[in-house]
Amino acid sequence: MSATSATFNLAAALLDTHLEAGRGGLTALRYDGDTYTYADVSDLVARVGRGLRELGVQMEERVALLLPDSPQFVASFLGAIRIGAVPVTLSTLMTTDDYAYLLSDCRARAVFAHASVRDRVAPLRERLPHLRHWITAGDPSAEGLTFADLTRDPVDPLPAADTTEDDMAFWQYSSGTTGRPKAVVHLHGNAARPADLHGRLVAEITSADRILSLPKLFFSFGLNNSCIFPFRHGASAILVPDRPDPARVLDVIARERPTILYHVPTGYAGMLAAIDRGAAANLSSVRRCISAGEALPAPIYERWRDR
């Protein structure tokens, strides 16, 4: 921990600010027909943080997340950060060999694994010398410790760890295009900067916005869009756990009425193709569409704008 930086905890910056200002009743997450207020999310984050602490997870120890977009992902991510641990967001689409390398490389002390990835990661449990705790999400009846078990009992408010802007907040891995994926270490202070800059100056996010990001939370693009950006500005995020099939995305947009839409260029192209095939589309709620992840071809931009 740096001795020269002021105390700053990313989880506290994204949640406590709203509760202290009386905004705990604002909607933070919309998921599968349910809504979670900032007070709800803060409570779930406190339950995860307390649970991890009772398991013995310490400051700066890594906690791997193999979870689909969900309130459980957000709570596990921010719960680990709140106690000074370091979540590592991993894709749910990898192979057993991929997970073996990444979980060993980050020396994960605990793993949150969704039931959908169980068959690919279960064989590794006895091969990872640093791993001590395994928490299963998505299956309350699973053997061993489940997310429901970890968060069942109510807890008092959980003070944030005395981290600084220069401390590790979370890890994400590169795509591995130049060899093995490499850990990219994000700091508490720097992790908030994109929300302060892009969120305020580009997307112009306010507490009235509903944000839909089709890139997943385990990507840097999706993590910012669906968690850090909206929570920094008191907005709400719409979480979609499954793959962003174009027709499904158009249906979610029509039902959930997002005001800001994040997608990759191929996603916008896919939605245009679905509309051309007759899929219903109602984007009247969307005030801003943002693309990243690859170059946006001019024809796709122009067709989307015109449509």
PDB file of C-alpha atoms in Angstrom:
ATOM      1  CA  MET A   1       0.000   0.000   0.000  1.00  0.00           C
ATOM      2  CA  SER A   2       1.288   3.429  -0.881  1.00  0.00           C
ATOM      3  CA  ALA A   3       1.975   5.697   2.086  1.00  0.00           C
ATOM      4  CA  THR A   4       1.711   8.849  -0.004  1.00  0.00           C
ATOM      5  CA  SER A   5      -1.793   8.650  -1.494  1.00  0.00           C
ATOM      6  CA  ALA A   6      -5.050   9.639   0.161  1.00  0.00           C
ATOM      7  CA  THR A   7      -7.464   6.934   1.215  1.00  0.00           C
ATOM      8  CA  PHE A   8      -9.685   5.917  -1.706  1.00  0.00           C
ATOM      9  CA  ASN A   9     -11.709   2.731  -2.173  1.00  0.00           C
ATOM     10  CA  LEU A  10     -13.379   2.202  -5.545  1.00  0.00           C
ATOM     11  CA  ALA A  11     -16.347   0.292  -4.103  1.00  0.00           C
ATOM     12  CA  ALA A  12     -17.025   3.069  -1.615  1.00  0.00           C
ATOM     13  CA  ALA A  13     -16.727   5.707  -4.335  1.00  0.00           C
ATOM     14  CA  LEU A  14     -19.306   3.893  -6.465  1.00  0.00           C
ATOM     15  CA  LEU A  15     -21.825   3.136  -3.703  1.00  0.00           C
ATOM     16  CA  ASP A  16     -21.374   5.067  -0.467  1.00  0.00           C
ATOM     17  CA  THR A  17     -21.545   8.415  -2.216  1.00  0.00           C
ATOM     18  CA  HIS A  18     -25.141   7.739  -3.269  1.00  0.00           C
ATOM     19  CA  LEU A  19     -26.275   6.354   0.070  1.00  0.00           C
ATOM     20  CA  GLU A  20     -24.774   9.280   1.953  1.00  0.00           C
ATOM     21  CA  ALA A  21     -26.550  11.709  -0.387  1.00  0.00           C
ATOM     22  CA  GLY A  22     -29.908  10.024   0.171  1.00  0.00           C
ATOM     23  CA  ARG A  23     -29.973   8.344  -3.228  1.00  0.00           C
ATOM     24  CA  GLY A  24     -30.119   4.750  -1.952  1.00  0.00           C
ATOM     25  CA  GLY A  25     -33.578   4.302  -3.443  1.00  0.00           C
ATOM     26  CA  LEU A  26     -32.429   4.961  -6.995  1.00  0.00           C
ATOM     27  CA  THR A  27     -32.370   1.931  -9.302  1.00  0.00           C
ATOM     28  CA  ALA A  28     -28.845   0.609  -9.778  1.00  0.00           C
ATOM     29  CA  LEU A  29     -29.455  -2.650 -11.681  1.00  0.00           C
ATOM     30  CA  ARG A  30     -32.210  -4.071 -13.860  1.00  0.00           C
ATOM     31  CA  TYR A  31     -31.933  -7.829 -14.328  1.00  0.00           C
ATOM     32  CA  ASP A  32     -34.373 -10.425 -15.609  1.00  0.00           C
ATOM     33  CA  GLY A  33     -37.408  -8.358 -14.674  1.00  0.00           C
ATOM     34  CA  ASP A  34     -36.114  -7.429 -11.221  1.00  0.00           C
ATOM     35  CA  THR A  35     -34.709  -4.128 -10.016  1.00  0.00           C
ATOM     36  CA  TYR A  36     -31.984  -3.555  -7.426  1.00  0.00           C
ATOM     37  CA  THR A  37     -31.610  -0.177  -5.773  1.00  0.00           C
ATOM     38  CA  TYR A  38     -28.289   1.267  -4.692  1.00  0.00           C
ATOM     39  CA  ALA A  39     -29.245   0.292  -1.132  1.00  0.00           C
ATOM     40  CA  ASP A  40     -29.930  -3.290  -2.307  1.00  0.00           C
ATOM     41  CA  VAL A  41     -26.601  -3.528  -4.105  1.00  0.00           C
ATOM     42  CA  SER A  42     -24.742  -2.043  -1.142  1.00  0.00           C
ATOM     43  CA  ASP A  43     -26.306  -4.626   1.158  1.00  0.00           C
ATOM     44  CA  LEU A  44     -25.347  -7.492  -1.168  1.00  0.00           C
ATOM     45  CA  VAL A  45     -21.814  -6.100  -1.514  1.00  0.00           C
ATOM     46  CA  ALA A  46     -21.507  -5.976   2.276  1.00  0.00           C
ATOM     47  CA  ARG A  47     -22.673  -9.594   2.544  1.00  0.00           C
ATOM     48  CA  VAL A  48     -20.112 -10.744  -0.019  1.00  0.00           C
ATOM     49  CA  GLY A  49     -17.325  -8.721   1.596  1.00  0.00           C
ATOM     50  CA  ARG A  50     -18.120  -9.992   5.080  1.00  0.00           C
ATOM     51  CA  GLY A  51     -18.360 -13.545   3.770  1.00  0.00           C
ATOM     52  CA  LEU A  52     -14.977 -13.346   2.058  1.00  0.00           C
ATOM     53  CA  ARG A  53     -13.410 -11.842   5.161  1.00  0.00           C
ATOM     54  CA  GLU A  54     -14.821 -14.645   7.325  1.00  0.00           C
ATOM     55  CA  LEU A  55     -13.299 -17.148   4.897  1.00  0.00           C
ATOM     56  CA  GLY A  56      -9.947 -15.533   5.614  1.00  0.00           C
ATOM     57  CA  VAL A  57      -9.456 -13.663   2.327  1.00  0.00           C
ATOM     58  CA  GLN A  58      -6.883 -10.948   2.983  1.00  0.00           C
ATOM     59  CA  MET A  59      -5.901  -7.579   1.542  1.00  0.00           C
ATOM     60  CA  GLU A  60      -4.546  -7.859  -2.039  1.00  0.00           C
ATOM     61  CA  GLU A  61      -5.345 -11.568  -2.346  1.00  0.00           C
ATOM     62  CA  ARG A  62      -6.968 -12.376  -5.669  1.00  0.00           C
ATOM     63  CA  VAL A  63     -10.585 -13.495  -6.031  1.00  0.00           C
ATOM     64  CA  ALA A  64     -11.450 -14.905  -9.476  1.00  0.00           C
ATOM     65  CA  LEU A  65     -14.886 -14.284 -10.971  1.00  0.00           C
ATOM     66  CA  LEU A  66     -16.239 -16.741 -13.549  1.00  0.00           C
ATOM     67  CA  LEU A  67     -19.753 -15.333 -13.663  1.00  0.00           C
ATOM     68  CA  PRO A  68     -22.238 -14.128 -16.302  1.00  0.00           C
ATOM     69  CA  ASP A  69     -23.537 -10.561 -16.187  1.00  0.00           C
ATOM     70  CA  SER A  70     -25.711 -10.504 -13.064  1.00  0.00           C
ATOM     71  CA  PRO A  71     -26.150  -8.822  -9.691  1.00  0.00           C
ATOM     72  CA  GLN A  72     -23.976 -11.628  -8.301  1.00  0.00           C
ATOM     73  CA  PHE A  73     -21.100 -10.548 -10.559  1.00  0.00           C
ATOM     74  CA  VAL A  74     -21.410  -6.903  -9.514  1.00  0.00           C
ATOM     75  CA  ALA A  75     -21.674  -7.774  -5.815  1.00  0.00           C
ATOM     76  CA  SER A  76     -18.728 -10.173  -5.931  1.00  0.00           C
ATOM     77  CA  PHE A  77     -16.603  -7.656  -7.809  1.00  0.00           C
ATOM     78  CA  LEU A  78     -17.345  -4.750  -5.480  1.00  0.00           C
ATOM     79  CA  GLY A  79     -17.471  -6.927  -2.347  1.00  0.00           C
ATOM     80  CA  ALA A  80     -13.912  -8.092  -2.916  1.00  0.00           C
ATOM     81  CA  ILE A  81     -12.737  -4.556  -3.659  1.00  0.00           C
ATOM     82  CA  ARG A  82     -14.471  -3.236  -0.545  1.00  0.00           C
ATOM     83  CA  ILE A  83     -12.327  -5.396   1.755  1.00  0.00           C
ATOM     84  CA  GLY A  84      -9.145  -4.624  -0.189  1.00  0.00           C
ATOM     85  CA  ALA A  85      -9.033  -7.943  -2.009  1.00  0.00           C
ATOM     86  CA  VAL A  86      -8.480  -7.965  -5.772  1.00  0.00           C
ATOM     87  CA  PRO A  87     -11.132  -9.469  -8.074  1.00  0.00           C
ATOM     88  CA  VAL A  88      -9.941 -11.012 -11.342  1.00  0.00           C
ATOM     89  CA  THR A  89     -12.642 -11.020 -14.021  1.00  0.00           C
ATOM     90  CA  LEU A  90     -12.433 -14.035 -16.338  1.00  0.00           C
ATOM     91  CA  SER A  91     -14.491 -14.952 -19.382  1.00  0.00           C
ATOM     92  CA  THR A  92     -17.108 -17.667 -18.938  1.00  0.00           C
ATOM     93  CA  LEU A  93     -16.320 -18.942 -22.457  1.00  0.00           C
ATOM     94  CA  MET A  94     -12.841 -20.399 -21.897  1.00  0.00           C
ATOM     95  CA  THR A  95     -11.502 -23.937 -21.874  1.00  0.00           C
ATOM     96  CA  THR A  96     -10.225 -25.933 -18.916  1.00  0.00           C
ATOM     97  CA  ASP A  97      -6.626 -25.333 -20.039  1.00  0.00           C
ATOM     98  CA  ASP A  98      -7.254 -21.584 -20.219  1.00  0.00           C
ATOM     99  CA  TYR A  99      -8.639 -21.556 -16.690  1.00  0.00           C
ATOM    100  CA  ALA A 100      -5.754 -23.672 -15.421  1.00  0.00           C
ATOM    101  CA  TYR A 101      -3.250 -21.100 -16.654  1.00  0.00           C
ATOM    102  CA  LEU A 102      -5.127 -17.978 -15.536  1.00  0.00           C
ATOM    103  CA  LEU A 103      -6.144 -19.215 -12.082  1.00  0.00           C
ATOM    104  CA  SER A 104      -2.599 -20.364 -11.447  1.00  0.00           C
ATOM    105  CA  ASP A 105      -1.082 -17.137 -12.787  1.00  0.00           C
ATOM    106  CA  CYS A 106      -3.225 -14.869 -10.596  1.00  0.00           C
ATOM    107  CA  ARG A 107      -2.857 -17.203  -7.602  1.00  0.00           C
ATOM    108  CA  ALA A 108      -6.543 -16.935  -6.856  1.00  0.00           C
ATOM    109  CA  ARG A 109      -7.317 -17.549  -3.197  1.00  0.00           C
ATOM    110  CA  ALA A 110     -11.059 -17.812  -3.845  1.00  0.00           C
ATOM    111  CA  VAL A 111     -13.172 -18.452  -6.944  1.00  0.00           C
ATOM    112  CA  PHE A 112     -16.772 -17.525  -7.701  1.00  0.00           C
ATOM    113  CA  ALA A 113     -17.799 -19.994 -10.428  1.00  0.00           C
ATOM    114  CA  HIS A 114     -21.196 -20.103 -12.110  1.00  0.00           C
ATOM    115  CA  ALA A 115     -22.833 -23.494 -12.532  1.00  0.00           C
ATOM    116  CA  SER A 116     -22.580 -23.098 -16.323  1.00  0.00           C
ATOM    117  CA  VAL A 117     -18.755 -23.298 -16.171  1.00  0.00           C
ATOM    118  CA  ARG A 118     -18.579 -25.987 -13.476  1.00  0.00           C
ATOM    119  CA  ASP A 119     -17.645 -28.876 -15.759  1.00  0.00           C
ATOM    120  CA  ARG A 120     -14.730 -26.886 -17.224  1.00  0.00           C
ATOM    121  CA  VAL A 121     -13.254 -25.716 -13.933  1.00  0.00           C
ATOM    122  CA  ALA A 122     -14.129 -28.434 -11.412  1.00  0.00           C
ATOM    123  CA  PRO A 123     -11.188 -30.666 -12.480  1.00  0.00           C
ATOM    124  CA  LEU A 124      -8.793 -27.863 -11.470  1.00  0.00           C
ATOM    125  CA  ARG A 125      -9.778 -27.562  -7.834  1.00  0.00           C
ATOM    126  CA  GLU A 126      -7.162 -29.984  -6.603  1.00  0.00           C
ATOM    127  CA  ARG A 127      -4.440 -28.692  -8.945  1.00  0.00           C
ATOM    128  CA  LEU A 128      -4.276 -25.084  -7.751  1.00  0.00           C
ATOM    129  CA  PRO A 129      -2.090 -24.824  -4.636  1.00  0.00           C
ATOM    130  CA  HIS A 130      -3.154 -21.271  -3.784  1.00  0.00           C
ATOM    131  CA  LEU A 131      -6.902 -21.883  -4.057  1.00  0.00           C
ATOM    132  CA  ARG A 132      -8.677 -22.211  -0.714  1.00  0.00           C
ATOM    133  CA  HIS A 133     -12.325 -21.384  -1.333  1.00  0.00           C
ATOM    134  CA  TRP A 134     -14.820 -22.250  -4.065  1.00  0.00           C
ATOM    135  CA  ILE A 135     -18.189 -20.471  -4.217  1.00  0.00           C
ATOM    136  CA  THR A 136     -20.781 -21.746  -6.705  1.00  0.00           C
ATOM    137  CA  ALA A 137     -23.338 -19.327  -8.160  1.00  0.00           C
ATOM    138  CA  GLY A 138     -26.413 -20.153 -10.209  1.00  0.00           C
ATOM    139  CA  ASP A 139     -27.197 -23.395  -8.367  1.00  0.00           C
ATOM    140  CA  PRO A 140     -28.326 -22.994  -4.732  1.00  0.00           C
ATOM    141  CA  SER A 141     -28.420 -26.786  -4.310  1.00  0.00           C
ATOM    142  CA  ALA A 142     -24.807 -27.349  -5.384  1.00  0.00           C
ATOM    143  CA  GLU A 143     -22.456 -29.187  -3.059  1.00  0.00           C
ATOM    144  CA  GLY A 144     -20.133 -27.061  -0.992  1.00  0.00           C
ATOM    145  CA  LEU A 145     -20.346 -23.321  -0.426  1.00  0.00           C
ATOM    146  CA  THR A 146     -22.782 -21.448  -2.674  1.00  0.00           C
ATOM    147  CA  PHE A 147     -23.287 -17.763  -3.314  1.00  0.00           C
ATOM    148  CA  ALA A 148     -26.622 -18.060  -1.517  1.00  0.00           C
ATOM    149  CA  ASP A 149     -24.851 -19.526   1.534  1.00  0.00           C
ATOM    150  CA  LEU A 150     -22.238 -16.775   1.536  1.00  0.00           C
ATOM    151  CA  THR A 151     -24.817 -13.979   1.409  1.00  0.00           C
ATOM    152  CA  ARG A 152     -27.744 -15.494   3.329  1.00  0.00           C
ATOM    153  CA  ASP A 153     -27.327 -13.756   6.689  1.00  0.00           C
ATOM    154  CA  PRO A 154     -27.887 -10.003   7.024  1.00  0.00           C
ATOM    155  CA  VAL A 155     -24.887  -7.943   8.040  1.00  0.00           C
ATOM    156  CA  ASP A 156     -24.210  -4.532   9.465  1.00  0.00           C
ATOM    157  CA  PRO A 157     -22.778  -1.891   7.127  1.00  0.00           C
ATOM    158  CA  LEU A 158     -19.277  -2.958   6.109  1.00  0.00           C
ATOM    159  CA  PRO A 159     -16.632  -0.221   6.312  1.00  0.00           C
ATOM    160  CA  ALA A 160     -14.439  -0.017   3.228  1.00  0.00           C
ATOM    161  CA  ALA A 161     -10.806  -1.054   3.562  1.00  0.00           C
ATOM    162  CA  ASP A 162      -8.298   1.776   3.895  1.00  0.00           C
ATOM    163  CA  THR A 163      -6.993   1.400   0.366  1.00  0.00           C
ATOM    164  CA  THR A 164      -5.446   4.280  -1.565  1.00  0.00           C
ATOM    165  CA  GLU A 165      -5.669   5.478  -5.145  1.00  0.00           C
ATOM    166  CA  ASP A 166      -2.405   3.664  -5.893  1.00  0.00           C
ATOM    167  CA  ASP A 167      -3.456   0.255  -4.548  1.00  0.00           C
ATOM    168  CA  MET A 168      -4.532  -2.627  -6.775  1.00  0.00           C
ATOM    169  CA  ALA A 169      -8.295  -2.687  -7.291  1.00  0.00           C
ATOM    170  CA  PHE A 170      -8.800  -5.471  -9.857  1.00  0.00           C
ATOM    171  CA  TRP A 171      -7.062  -7.481 -12.571  1.00  0.00           C
ATOM    172  CA  GLN A 172      -8.169  -8.220 -16.108  1.00  0.00           C
ATOM    173  CA  TYR A 173      -6.273 -10.301 -18.647  1.00  0.00           C
ATOM    174  CA  SER A 174      -5.234  -9.268 -22.139  1.00  0.00           C
ATOM    175  CA  SER A 175      -6.534 -11.236 -25.104  1.00  0.00           C
ATOM    176  CA  GLY A 176      -3.287 -13.120 -25.628  1.00  0.00           C
ATOM    177  CA  THR A 177      -2.715 -12.053 -29.236  1.00  0.00           C
ATOM    178  CA  THR A 178       1.047 -11.785 -28.600  1.00  0.00           C
ATOM    179  CA  GLY A 179       1.460 -14.921 -26.506  1.00  0.00           C
ATOM    180  CA  ARG A 180      -0.077 -15.936 -23.210  1.00  0.00           C
ATOM    181  CA  PRO A 181      -2.633 -13.488 -21.783  1.00  0.00           C
ATOM    182  CA  LYS A 182      -1.048 -10.990 -19.410  1.00  0.00           C
ATOM    183  CA  ALA A 183      -2.603  -9.533 -16.279  1.00  0.00           C
ATOM    184  CA  VAL A 184      -3.496  -5.849 -16.541  1.00  0.00           C
ATOM    185  CA  VAL A 185      -3.559  -4.372 -13.044  1.00  0.00           C
ATOM    186  CA  HIS A 186      -6.091  -1.580 -12.450  1.00  0.00           C
ATOM    187  CA  LEU A 187      -5.659   0.752  -9.474  1.00  0.00           C
ATOM    188  CA  HIS A 188      -8.447   2.162  -7.306  1.00  0.00           C
ATOM    189  CA  GLY A 189      -7.889   5.738  -8.420  1.00  0.00           C
ATOM    190  CA  ASN A 190      -7.233   5.098 -12.086  1.00  0.00           C
ATOM    191  CA  ALA A 191     -10.267   2.820 -12.375  1.00  0.00           C
ATOM    192  CA  ALA A 192     -12.533   5.781 -11.629  1.00  0.00           C
ATOM    193  CA  ARG A 193     -10.935   8.095 -14.205  1.00  0.00           C
ATOM    194  CA  PRO A 194     -12.782   6.767 -17.295  1.00  0.00           C
ATOM    195  CA  ALA A 195     -16.103   7.300 -15.518  1.00  0.00           C
ATOM    196  CA  ASP A 196     -15.148  10.861 -14.653  1.00  0.00           C
ATOM    197  CA  LEU A 197     -13.951  11.617 -18.185  1.00  0.00           C
ATOM    198  CA  HIS A 198     -15.919   9.508 -20.670  1.00  0.00           C
ATOM    199  CA  GLY A 199     -18.943   9.242 -18.400  1.00  0.00           C
ATOM    200  CA  ARG A 200     -19.219  12.971 -17.817  1.00  0.00           C
ATOM    201  CA  LEU A 201     -17.807  14.467 -21.029  1.00  0.00           C
ATOM    202  CA  VAL A 202     -18.664  11.940 -23.768  1.00  0.00           C
ATOM    203  CA  ALA A 203     -21.699   9.915 -22.691  1.00  0.00           C
ATOM    204  CA  GLU A 204     -22.887  12.730 -20.383  1.00  0.00           C
ATOM    205  CA  ILE A 205     -24.356  10.191 -17.969  1.00  0.00           C
ATOM    206  CA  THR A 206     -26.815  11.367 -15.326  1.00  0.00           C
ATOM    207  CA  SER A 207     -28.857   9.570 -12.696  1.00  0.00           C
ATOM    208  CA  ALA A 208     -31.785   9.535 -15.145  1.00  0.00           C
ATOM    209  CA  ASP A 209     -29.955   7.248 -17.595  1.00  0.00           C
ATOM    210  CA  ARG A 210     -30.469   3.549 -18.177  1.00  0.00           C
ATOM    211  CA  ILE A 211     -27.377   1.975 -19.699  1.00  0.00           C
ATOM    212  CA  LEU A 212     -27.344  -1.200 -21.783  1.00  0.00           C
ATOM    213  CA  SER A 213     -23.957  -2.676 -22.647  1.00  0.00           C
ATOM    214  CA  LEU A 214     -23.812  -5.816 -24.751  1.00  0.00           C
ATOM    215  CA  PRO A 215     -20.068  -6.413 -24.203  1.00  0.00           C
ATOM    216  CA  LYS A 216     -19.875  -8.466 -21.031  1.00  0.00           C
ATOM    217  CA  LEU A 217     -18.731  -7.426 -17.567  1.00  0.00           C
ATOM    218  CA  PHE A 218     -15.668  -9.663 -17.771  1.00  0.00           C
ATOM    219  CA  PHE A 219     -14.355  -7.410 -20.581  1.00  0.00           C
ATOM    220  CA  SER A 220     -12.891  -4.009 -19.719  1.00  0.00           C
ATOM    221  CA  PHE A 221     -15.378  -2.366 -22.103  1.00  0.00           C
ATOM    222  CA  GLY A 222     -18.338  -4.062 -20.466  1.00  0.00           C
ATOM    223  CA  LEU A 223     -17.109  -3.622 -16.888  1.00  0.00           C
ATOM    224  CA  ASN A 224     -16.893   0.119 -17.349  1.00  0.00           C
ATOM    225  CA  ASN A 225     -20.209   0.371 -19.182  1.00  0.00           C
ATOM    226  CA  SER A 226     -22.298  -1.855 -16.904  1.00  0.00           C
ATOM    227  CA  CYS A 227     -20.787  -1.073 -13.511  1.00  0.00           C
ATOM    228  CA  ILE A 228     -18.214   1.672 -13.092  1.00  0.00           C
ATOM    229  CA  PHE A 229     -19.757   4.303 -15.406  1.00  0.00           C
ATOM    230  CA  PRO A 230     -23.378   4.042 -14.220  1.00  0.00           C
ATOM    231  CA  PHE A 231     -22.501   3.660 -10.537  1.00  0.00           C
ATOM    232  CA  ARG A 232     -20.167   6.638 -10.623  1.00  0.00           C
ATOM    233  CA  HIS A 233     -23.037   8.826 -11.832  1.00  0.00           C
ATOM    234  CA  GLY A 234     -26.014   7.253 -10.053  1.00  0.00           C
ATOM    235  CA  ALA A 235     -27.477   5.773 -13.247  1.00  0.00           C
ATOM    236  CA  SER A 236     -28.839   2.255 -13.709  1.00  0.00           C
ATOM    237  CA  ALA A 237     -27.431  -0.641 -15.713  1.00  0.00           C
ATOM    238  CA  ILE A 238     -29.450  -3.254 -17.591  1.00  0.00           C
ATOM    239  CA  LEU A 239     -27.747  -6.647 -17.315  1.00  0.00           C
ATOM    240  CA  VAL A 240     -28.257  -9.385 -19.902  1.00  0.00           C
ATOM    241  CA  PRO A 241     -26.644 -12.707 -18.909  1.00  0.00           C
ATOM    242  CA  ASP A 242     -26.859 -14.555 -22.211  1.00  0.00           C
ATOM    243  CA  ARG A 243     -25.097 -13.940 -25.513  1.00  0.00           C
ATOM    244  CA  PRO A 244     -26.205 -10.795 -27.384  1.00  0.00           C
ATOM    245  CA  ASP A 245     -28.190 -12.345 -30.237  1.00  0.00           C
ATOM    246  CA  PRO A 246     -29.329  -9.353 -32.374  1.00  0.00           C
ATOM    247  CA  ALA A 247     -33.043 -10.125 -32.189  1.00  0.00           C
ATOM    248  CA  ARG A 248     -32.765 -10.676 -28.434  1.00  0.00           C
ATOM    249  CA  VAL A 249     -30.944  -7.357 -28.047  1.00  0.00           C
ATOM    250  CA  LEU A 250     -33.661  -5.507 -29.970  1.00  0.00           C
ATOM    251  CA  ASP A 251     -36.278  -7.098 -27.733  1.00  0.00           C
ATOM    252  CA  VAL A 252     -34.388  -6.035 -24.575  1.00  0.00           C
ATOM    253  CA  ILE A 253     -34.097  -2.473 -25.911  1.00  0.00           C
ATOM    254  CA  ALA A 254     -37.836  -2.315 -26.599  1.00  0.00           C
ATOM    255  CA  ARG A 255     -38.741  -3.651 -23.133  1.00  0.00           C
ATOM    256  CA  GLU A 256     -36.122  -2.018 -20.906  1.00  0.00           C
ATOM    257  CA  ARG A 257     -35.981   1.363 -22.683  1.00  0.00           C
ATOM    258  CA  PRO A 258     -32.263   2.165 -22.295  1.00  0.00           C
ATOM    259  CA  THR A 259     -31.098   5.710 -22.943  1.00  0.00           C
ATOM    260  CA  ILE A 260     -27.452   4.828 -23.681  1.00  0.00           C
ATOM    261  CA  LEU A 261     -26.402   1.814 -25.758  1.00  0.00           C
ATOM    262  CA  TYR A 262     -22.887   0.331 -25.910  1.00  0.00           C
ATOM    263  CA  HIS A 263     -21.969  -2.310 -28.497  1.00  0.00           C
ATOM    264  CA  VAL A 264     -19.191  -3.351 -30.858  1.00  0.00           C
ATOM    265  CA  PRO A 265     -19.441  -2.599 -34.602  1.00  0.00           C
ATOM    266  CA  THR A 266     -20.329  -6.185 -35.500  1.00  0.00           C
ATOM    267  CA  GLY A 267     -23.166  -5.960 -32.982  1.00  0.00           C
ATOM    268  CA  TYR A 268     -24.629  -2.887 -34.652  1.00  0.00           C
ATOM    269  CA  ALA A 269     -24.256  -4.614 -38.026  1.00  0.00           C
ATOM    270  CA  GLY A 270     -26.035  -7.677 -36.649  1.00  0.00           C
ATOM    271  CA  MET A 271     -28.965  -5.608 -35.412  1.00  0.00           C
ATOM    272  CA  LEU A 272     -29.254  -3.873 -38.793  1.00  0.00           C
ATOM    273  CA  ALA A 273     -29.351  -7.276 -40.492  1.00  0.00           C
ATOM    274  CA  ALA A 274     -32.001  -8.506 -38.056  1.00  0.00           C
ATOM    275  CA  ILE A 275     -34.129  -5.420 -38.760  1.00  0.00           C
ATOM    276  CA  ASP A 276     -33.724  -6.038 -42.487  1.00  0.00           C
ATOM    277  CA  ARG A 277     -35.039  -9.572 -41.907  1.00  0.00           C
ATOM    278  CA  GLY A 278     -38.143  -8.181 -40.224  1.00  0.00           C
ATOM    279  CA  ALA A 279     -37.204  -8.044 -36.535  1.00  0.00           C
ATOM    280  CA  ALA A 280     -39.169  -5.437 -34.613  1.00  0.00           C
ATOM    281  CA  ALA A 281     -37.135  -2.453 -33.452  1.00  0.00           C
ATOM    282  CA  ASN A 282     -38.010   0.419 -31.139  1.00  0.00           C
ATOM    283  CA  LEU A 283     -35.008   2.534 -30.216  1.00  0.00           C
ATOM    284  CA  SER A 284     -36.952   5.697 -29.423  1.00  0.00           C
ATOM    285  CA  SER A 285     -35.621   5.728 -25.852  1.00  0.00           C
ATOM    286  CA  VAL A 286     -31.943   5.690 -26.887  1.00  0.00           C
ATOM    287  CA  ARG A 287     -30.297   9.110 -26.930  1.00  0.00           C
ATOM    288  CA  ARG A 288     -26.714   7.954 -27.502  1.00  0.00           C
ATOM    289  CA  CYS A 289     -25.140   4.922 -29.196  1.00  0.00           C
ATOM    290  CA  ILE A 290     -21.456   4.243 -28.494  1.00  0.00           C
ATOM    291  CA  SER A 291     -19.163   1.816 -30.297  1.00  0.00           C
ATOM    292  CA  ALA A 292     -15.693   0.525 -29.422  1.00  0.00           C
ATOM    293  CA  GLY A 293     -13.609  -2.630 -29.473  1.00  0.00           C
ATOM    294  CA  GLU A 294     -12.733  -2.359 -33.156  1.00  0.00           C
ATOM    295  CA  ALA A 295     -12.890   0.254 -35.918  1.00  0.00           C
ATOM    296  CA  LEU A 296     -16.434   1.323 -36.789  1.00  0.00           C
ATOM    297  CA  PRO A 297     -16.837   1.124 -40.582  1.00  0.00           C
ATOM    298  CA  ALA A 298     -18.423   4.244 -42.063  1.00  0.00           C
ATOM    299  CA  PRO A 299     -21.191   2.292 -43.877  1.00  0.00           C
ATOM    300  CA  ILE A 300     -22.370   0.702 -40.614  1.00  0.00           C
ATOM    301  CA  TYR A 301     -22.347   4.079 -38.853  1.00  0.00           C
ATOM    302  CA  GLU A 302     -24.266   5.711 -41.675  1.00  0.00           C
ATOM    303  CA  ARG A 303     -26.837   2.913 -42.009  1.00  0.00           C
ATOM    304  CA  TRP A 304     -27.383   2.860 -38.223  1.00  0.00           C
ATOM    305  CA  ARG A 305     -27.750   6.643 -38.056  1.00  0.00           C
ATOM    306  CA  ASP A 306     -30.200   6.693 -40.952  1.00  0.00           C
ATOM    307  CA  ARG A 307     -32.213   3.746 -39.631  1.00  0.00           C
TER     308      ARG A 307
END
